[in-house]
Short mmCIF file of C-alpha atoms in Angstrom, two decimals:
data_model
loop_
_atom_site.label_atom_id
_atom_site.label_comp_id
_atom_site.label_asym_id
_atom_site.label_seq_id
_atom_site.Cartn_x
_atom_site.Cartn_y
_atom_site.Cartn_z
CA MET A 257 0.00 0.00 0.00
CA LYS A 258 1.05 3.56 -0.66
CA THR A 259 1.42 6.03 2.19
CA SER A 260 1.84 9.01 -0.14
CA GLY A 261 1.46 9.90 -3.79
CA ASP A 262 -1.02 8.75 -6.39
CA PRO A 263 -1.46 5.08 -7.24
CA GLY A 264 -0.56 3.80 -10.66
CA LEU A 265 -3.39 3.64 -13.19
CA GLY A 266 -3.56 0.65 -15.49
CA LEU A 267 -6.07 -1.23 -17.60
CA LEU A 268 -7.50 -4.74 -17.62
CA PHE A 269 -7.98 -5.81 -21.23
CA PHE A 270 -9.58 -9.07 -22.35
CA GLY A 271 -7.64 -9.53 -25.59
CA THR A 272 -8.98 -12.09 -28.05
CA ASP A 273 -8.53 -12.96 -31.71
CA GLU A 274 -11.52 -10.67 -32.42
CA SER A 275 -10.78 -7.77 -30.05
CA TRP A 276 -8.89 -4.59 -30.83
CA PRO A 277 -5.33 -5.83 -31.58
CA LEU A 278 -3.52 -6.22 -28.28
CA VAL A 279 -0.26 -4.44 -29.10
CA GLU A 280 -2.08 -1.54 -30.78
CA PHE A 281 -4.27 -1.23 -27.68
CA ALA A 282 -1.23 -1.26 -25.38
CA GLU A 283 0.52 1.43 -27.42
CA ALA A 284 -2.63 3.57 -27.38
CA ALA A 285 -2.96 3.11 -23.62
CA GLU A 286 0.64 4.21 -23.04
CA GLU A 287 0.18 7.26 -25.29
CA ARG A 288 -2.80 8.28 -23.13
CA GLY A 289 -0.89 8.14 -19.87
CA PHE A 290 -1.74 4.73 -18.46
CA ASP A 291 1.16 2.88 -16.86
CA ALA A 292 0.17 -0.80 -16.77
CA LEU A 293 -1.74 -3.44 -18.69
CA ALA A 294 -3.17 -6.59 -17.12
CA LEU A 295 -4.41 -9.65 -19.01
CA PRO A 296 -6.64 -12.54 -17.86
CA GLU A 297 -6.07 -16.26 -18.39
CA HIS A 298 -8.07 -19.29 -19.47
CA SER A 299 -6.37 -22.17 -21.27
CA HIS A 300 -9.60 -23.33 -22.90
CA MET A 301 -13.32 -23.32 -22.17
CA PRO A 302 -14.97 -26.73 -21.88
CA VAL A 303 -18.50 -26.84 -23.26
CA ALA A 304 -19.58 -28.11 -19.83
CA SER A 305 -18.35 -24.90 -18.15
CA ARG A 306 -20.80 -23.29 -15.75
CA TYR A 307 -20.18 -19.55 -15.63
CA PRO A 308 -21.07 -18.24 -12.15
CA LEU A 309 -22.59 -14.98 -13.43
CA GLY A 310 -25.03 -16.47 -15.95
CA GLU A 311 -24.44 -16.83 -19.68
CA LEU A 312 -20.80 -17.35 -20.65
CA PRO A 313 -19.45 -14.31 -22.56
CA ASP A 314 -17.92 -15.23 -25.91
CA ARG A 315 -14.60 -13.59 -24.96
CA TYR A 316 -13.91 -16.44 -22.51
CA ARG A 317 -13.79 -18.86 -25.45
CA ARG A 318 -11.32 -16.73 -27.39
CA VAL A 319 -8.95 -15.14 -24.86
CA LEU A 320 -5.28 -14.84 -25.82
CA ASP A 321 -2.48 -16.49 -23.86
CA PRO A 322 -1.45 -13.79 -21.35
CA TYR A 323 2.24 -14.66 -21.22
CA ILE A 324 2.74 -14.40 -24.96
CA GLY A 325 0.57 -11.29 -24.92
CA MET A 326 2.60 -9.69 -22.12
CA SER A 327 5.86 -10.42 -23.92
CA MET A 328 4.58 -8.58 -27.00
CA VAL A 329 3.40 -5.64 -24.91
CA ALA A 330 6.70 -5.47 -23.03
CA ALA A 331 8.65 -5.44 -26.28
CA ARG A 332 6.65 -2.57 -27.77
CA THR A 333 5.91 -0.35 -24.74
CA THR A 334 7.29 0.65 -21.35
CA LEU A 335 4.10 -0.42 -19.55
CA GLU A 336 4.13 -2.50 -16.41
CA ILE A 337 2.64 -5.91 -17.26
CA ALA A 338 0.47 -8.15 -15.13
CA THR A 339 -1.97 -11.03 -15.08
CA CYS A 340 -5.45 -10.58 -13.65
CA VAL A 341 -5.47 -13.41 -12.91
CA SER A 342 -3.22 -16.34 -13.80
CA LEU A 343 -4.53 -19.80 -12.91
CA LEU A 344 -1.51 -21.35 -11.25
CA ALA A 345 -3.10 -24.74 -10.57
CA GLN A 346 -3.35 -25.30 -14.33
CA HIS A 347 0.40 -24.86 -14.94
CA ASP A 348 3.43 -27.04 -14.37
CA PRO A 349 5.17 -24.99 -11.64
CA ILE A 350 8.73 -25.64 -12.83
CA THR A 351 8.01 -24.61 -16.41
CA HIS A 352 5.88 -21.73 -15.18
CA ALA A 353 8.67 -20.46 -12.93
CA LYS A 354 10.97 -20.38 -15.97
CA THR A 355 8.40 -18.56 -18.12
CA VAL A 356 7.72 -15.94 -15.46
CA ALA A 357 11.39 -15.37 -14.60
CA THR A 358 12.32 -15.07 -18.28
CA LEU A 359 9.54 -12.57 -18.96
CA ASP A 360 10.50 -10.52 -15.91
CA HIS A 361 14.17 -10.61 -16.94
CA LEU A 362 13.50 -9.58 -20.53
CA SER A 363 11.05 -6.83 -19.51
CA GLY A 364 13.47 -5.31 -17.01
CA GLY A 365 11.47 -6.29 -13.94
CA ARG A 366 8.06 -5.01 -15.07
CA LEU A 367 6.01 -8.11 -14.24
CA THR A 368 3.43 -8.60 -11.48
CA LEU A 369 1.42 -11.81 -11.20
CA GLY A 370 -2.16 -11.61 -10.15
CA ILE A 371 -2.95 -15.22 -9.26
CA GLY A 372 -6.19 -17.05 -8.60
CA TYR A 373 -7.57 -20.44 -7.73
CA GLY A 374 -10.00 -20.72 -10.65
CA TRP A 375 -13.79 -20.95 -10.77
CA ASN A 376 -14.14 -23.38 -13.68
CA ARG A 377 -14.39 -26.97 -12.44
CA ALA A 378 -14.33 -28.44 -15.96
CA GLU A 379 -11.25 -26.44 -16.97
CA LEU A 380 -9.40 -27.54 -13.84
CA ALA A 381 -10.45 -31.16 -14.37
CA ASP A 382 -8.99 -31.18 -17.88
CA HIS A 383 -5.68 -30.19 -16.30
CA GLY A 384 -5.95 -33.11 -13.89
CA ARG A 385 -6.83 -30.93 -10.91
CA ARG A 386 -9.59 -31.47 -8.38
CA PHE A 387 -11.60 -28.38 -7.59
CA ASP A 388 -11.46 -28.97 -3.84
CA GLU A 389 -7.65 -29.20 -3.91
CA ARG A 390 -6.91 -26.12 -6.00
CA ARG A 391 -5.98 -23.90 -3.03
CA ALA A 392 -3.41 -26.38 -1.76
CA VAL A 393 -2.09 -26.85 -5.30
CA VAL A 394 -1.59 -23.11 -5.76
CA ARG A 395 0.21 -22.80 -2.43
CA ASP A 396 2.63 -25.61 -3.39
CA HIS A 397 3.18 -24.10 -6.83
CA VAL A 398 3.99 -20.70 -5.32
CA THR A 399 6.51 -22.36 -3.00
CA VAL A 400 8.24 -24.20 -5.86
CA MET A 401 8.36 -21.09 -8.04
CA ARG A 402 9.84 -18.92 -5.30
CA ALA A 403 12.45 -21.56 -4.47
CA LEU A 404 13.55 -21.72 -8.11
CA TRP A 405 13.77 -17.93 -8.27
CA ARG A 406 15.52 -17.49 -4.93
CA ASP A 407 17.98 -20.33 -4.45
CA GLU A 408 21.12 -21.24 -6.33
CA VAL A 409 20.14 -24.87 -5.81
CA ALA A 410 16.39 -25.14 -5.30
CA GLU A 411 14.63 -28.08 -3.67
CA TYR A 412 11.07 -28.66 -2.46
CA ALA A 413 8.83 -31.63 -1.74
CA GLY A 414 5.14 -30.92 -1.31
CA SER A 415 1.88 -32.80 -1.66
CA HIS A 416 1.07 -31.27 -5.06
CA ALA A 417 4.42 -30.10 -6.43
CA SER A 418 8.07 -30.90 -5.94
CA VAL A 419 11.48 -30.29 -7.45
CA SER A 420 14.69 -32.23 -6.87
CA PRO A 421 17.86 -30.21 -6.12
CA SER A 422 18.07 -28.07 -9.25
CA TRP A 423 19.63 -25.03 -10.88
CA ALA A 424 17.37 -22.56 -12.62
CA TRP A 425 18.19 -19.25 -14.27
CA PRO A 426 17.39 -16.51 -15.08
CA LYS A 427 16.29 -15.16 -11.74
CA PRO A 428 13.71 -12.35 -11.62
CA VAL A 429 15.22 -8.87 -11.63
CA ALA A 430 14.29 -8.16 -7.99
CA GLY A 431 14.88 -11.74 -6.86
CA SER A 432 11.18 -12.61 -7.04
CA VAL A 433 8.03 -11.56 -8.89
CA PRO A 434 5.20 -10.06 -6.80
CA MET A 435 2.22 -12.41 -6.54
CA LEU A 436 -1.10 -10.81 -5.63
CA LEU A 437 -3.87 -13.22 -4.74
CA GLY A 438 -7.33 -12.62 -6.17
CA VAL A 439 -9.74 -13.82 -3.48
CA GLN A 440 -12.94 -12.72 -1.79
CA PRO A 441 -12.47 -10.60 1.38
CA THR A 442 -13.44 -13.43 3.70
CA GLU A 443 -11.54 -14.67 6.72
CA ARG A 444 -10.24 -17.57 4.64
CA GLY A 445 -9.25 -15.28 1.79
CA ARG A 446 -7.38 -12.95 4.11
CA ALA A 447 -5.59 -15.89 5.71
CA ASP A 448 -4.40 -17.04 2.28
CA VAL A 449 -3.16 -13.57 1.28
CA VAL A 450 -1.33 -13.19 4.58
CA GLY A 451 -0.09 -16.78 4.49
CA PHE A 452 1.73 -16.85 1.16
CA ALA A 453 0.97 -13.90 -1.16
CA ASP A 454 2.61 -10.51 -1.57
CA GLY A 455 -0.71 -8.74 -1.61
CA TRP A 456 -4.31 -8.69 -2.77
CA MET A 457 -6.00 -8.22 -6.15
CA PRO A 458 -9.65 -7.53 -5.26
CA GLY A 459 -12.27 -8.43 -7.83
CA SER A 460 -13.91 -5.04 -7.30
CA ASP A 461 -13.09 -1.77 -5.59
CA ASP A 462 -16.34 -2.24 -3.65
CA GLN A 463 -14.49 -4.84 -1.56
CA LEU A 464 -11.96 -2.29 -0.30
CA PRO A 465 -13.73 -0.24 2.42
CA ASP A 466 -14.25 -3.26 4.68
CA GLY A 467 -11.78 -5.72 3.19
CA LEU A 468 -8.63 -3.62 3.17
CA PRO A 469 -8.57 -2.59 6.86
CA ALA A 470 -9.28 -6.20 7.85
CA LEU A 471 -6.45 -7.43 5.62
CA CYS A 472 -3.98 -4.89 7.00
CA GLU A 473 -4.89 -5.88 10.54
CA ALA A 474 -4.39 -9.57 9.74
CA TRP A 475 -1.12 -8.77 7.96
CA GLU A 476 0.25 -6.93 10.99
CA ARG A 477 -1.02 -9.57 13.41
CA ALA A 478 0.82 -12.26 11.43
CA GLY A 479 4.08 -10.33 11.73
CA ARG A 480 4.42 -9.66 8.01
CA SER A 481 6.74 -6.76 7.26
CA GLY A 482 5.53 -3.64 5.49
CA THR A 483 2.02 -3.62 4.05
CA PRO A 484 0.29 -5.75 1.41
CA THR A 485 0.48 -4.60 -2.19
CA VAL A 486 -3.07 -3.93 -3.42
CA TRP A 487 -4.28 -3.62 -7.01
CA PRO A 488 -8.10 -3.28 -7.09
CA LYS A 489 -10.16 -3.53 -10.25
CA ILE A 490 -12.81 -0.93 -11.04
CA ASN A 491 -15.47 -2.57 -13.18
CA PHE A 492 -16.63 -0.80 -16.34
CA THR A 493 -19.04 2.06 -15.76
CA ALA A 494 -20.62 4.49 -18.19
CA ASP A 495 -21.17 7.01 -15.38
CA ASP A 496 -18.32 9.54 -15.29
CA THR A 497 -19.11 10.76 -11.79
CA ASP A 498 -19.22 7.20 -10.49
CA LEU A 499 -15.83 6.39 -12.02
CA LEU A 500 -14.19 9.51 -10.57
CA THR A 501 -15.67 8.75 -7.15
CA ARG A 502 -14.30 5.21 -7.27
CA ILE A 503 -10.83 6.38 -8.33
CA GLU A 504 -10.76 8.91 -5.50
CA ARG A 505 -11.86 6.28 -2.98
CA CYS A 506 -9.04 3.99 -4.08
CA ARG A 507 -6.56 6.83 -3.73
CA ALA A 508 -7.80 7.69 -0.26
CA LEU A 509 -7.39 4.08 0.84
CA GLY A 510 -3.76 4.01 -0.32
CA VAL A 511 -3.87 1.30 -2.98
CA ASP A 512 -0.76 0.77 -5.10
CA ARG A 513 -2.34 0.61 -8.54
CA ILE A 514 -5.87 0.84 -9.93
CA LEU A 515 -6.93 -1.35 -12.86
CA LEU A 516 -9.76 0.08 -14.95
CA ASP A 517 -11.66 -2.84 -16.43
CA LEU A 518 -12.39 -2.74 -20.16
CA GLN A 519 -13.02 -6.46 -20.57
CA SER A 520 -16.73 -6.12 -21.41
CA VAL A 521 -16.20 -3.30 -23.93
CA SER A 522 -16.86 -4.22 -27.57
CA ARG A 523 -14.18 -3.89 -30.25
CA ASP A 524 -16.01 -0.99 -31.89
CA ASP A 525 -16.20 0.92 -28.60
CA THR A 526 -12.67 0.23 -27.37
CA MET A 527 -10.92 3.41 -28.50
CA ARG A 528 -13.86 5.63 -27.59
CA VAL A 529 -13.93 4.23 -24.06
CA LEU A 530 -10.15 4.43 -23.77
CA ASP A 531 -10.22 8.11 -24.73
CA ARG A 532 -13.04 8.76 -22.26
CA TYR A 533 -11.19 7.01 -19.46
CA ALA A 534 -7.97 8.88 -20.24
CA ALA A 535 -9.77 12.24 -20.09
CA LEU A 536 -11.40 11.34 -16.78
CA VAL A 537 -8.13 10.14 -15.27
CA GLU A 538 -6.46 13.40 -16.30
CA LYS A 539 -9.36 15.33 -14.75
CA SER A 540 -9.01 13.35 -11.51
CA ARG A 541 -5.34 14.36 -11.23
CA ARG A 542 -5.98 18.11 -11.32
#
C-alpha cells in the first residue's frame, strides 16, 4: 500500500482474436498516460463450463495467452505488465517459474502476477486438478516457483508439487516476482493472502472499504513486514461521476495501482472508451 502519492493507473484488457489488436491497444494506452496493462487467463473453455454470473461471454472462449501477450506488450511499450489473474493450478510450476522469470528478466522487472484459484471446475479437471484441492495446489506451486527464483540450488517436496535439487536461471530482476492473490475478502481469503501472497488483487473496488482494513490488521497480526500490495479492479461504468468517485476512494485508501476494467467493452467501442477514461483520469489528477 502507498502512504503518499497517487497510485498507478492501469487497464485490464480481455484480448482475443476478435478484439482490438492487443499491441495496438497497449501502445494507445501508453500514449494516453496509463502505466500498466493486465491480461486474464483461461487455457480453454470446456462446453460443460458453468459460468457463475449467468451466460458465458464469448470472450472467454477466445482469450489470448497472457504470457505471450505480455511479452509482445513489453517489447513494444514501457508499460508495467500483469496477469489478472493467472490460474496457477493449471500450470506445471517448474516450467511456469521459468516462463515468469524469463519474462520478468527480458522486460526489465516489469512483471506482477495476479494469481487465482480458478472458478471453472471443468477447466481444472482437464488439467488433472480437483476443484477442492486447488488452493493447496496453488500454495505448493507458489513455494516451488519462489524456491527456483531465490535459491542457487532449489529443492522442495510438497503434496502437489516438488522439485529435486536443481539449478534454474534466469532469476527475476528483484529476486522474485510479486504475486497478488485474487480472493474474496473473507476470513479464509485474508488468511491465504497473509499466508503466502505478496498482496491482494480484489475483484472489485467495492471490496476495499471493509476488506482492506481487515487485511492490513491480519497482515500486521501475522508479523508480516511492510504492508500488502493492493491492485483493485474498477469494473466498467458508463457514469463519469461514479468512475471519478471510485478512483478517489481507491486513492484515499492508499492502494498501489488501480486497474480500470475494459473487458466487457466491444471492439467498436474500445478506443472511444479508452479516450473517455484517459480524459477522466487526467481530470481526476488536477
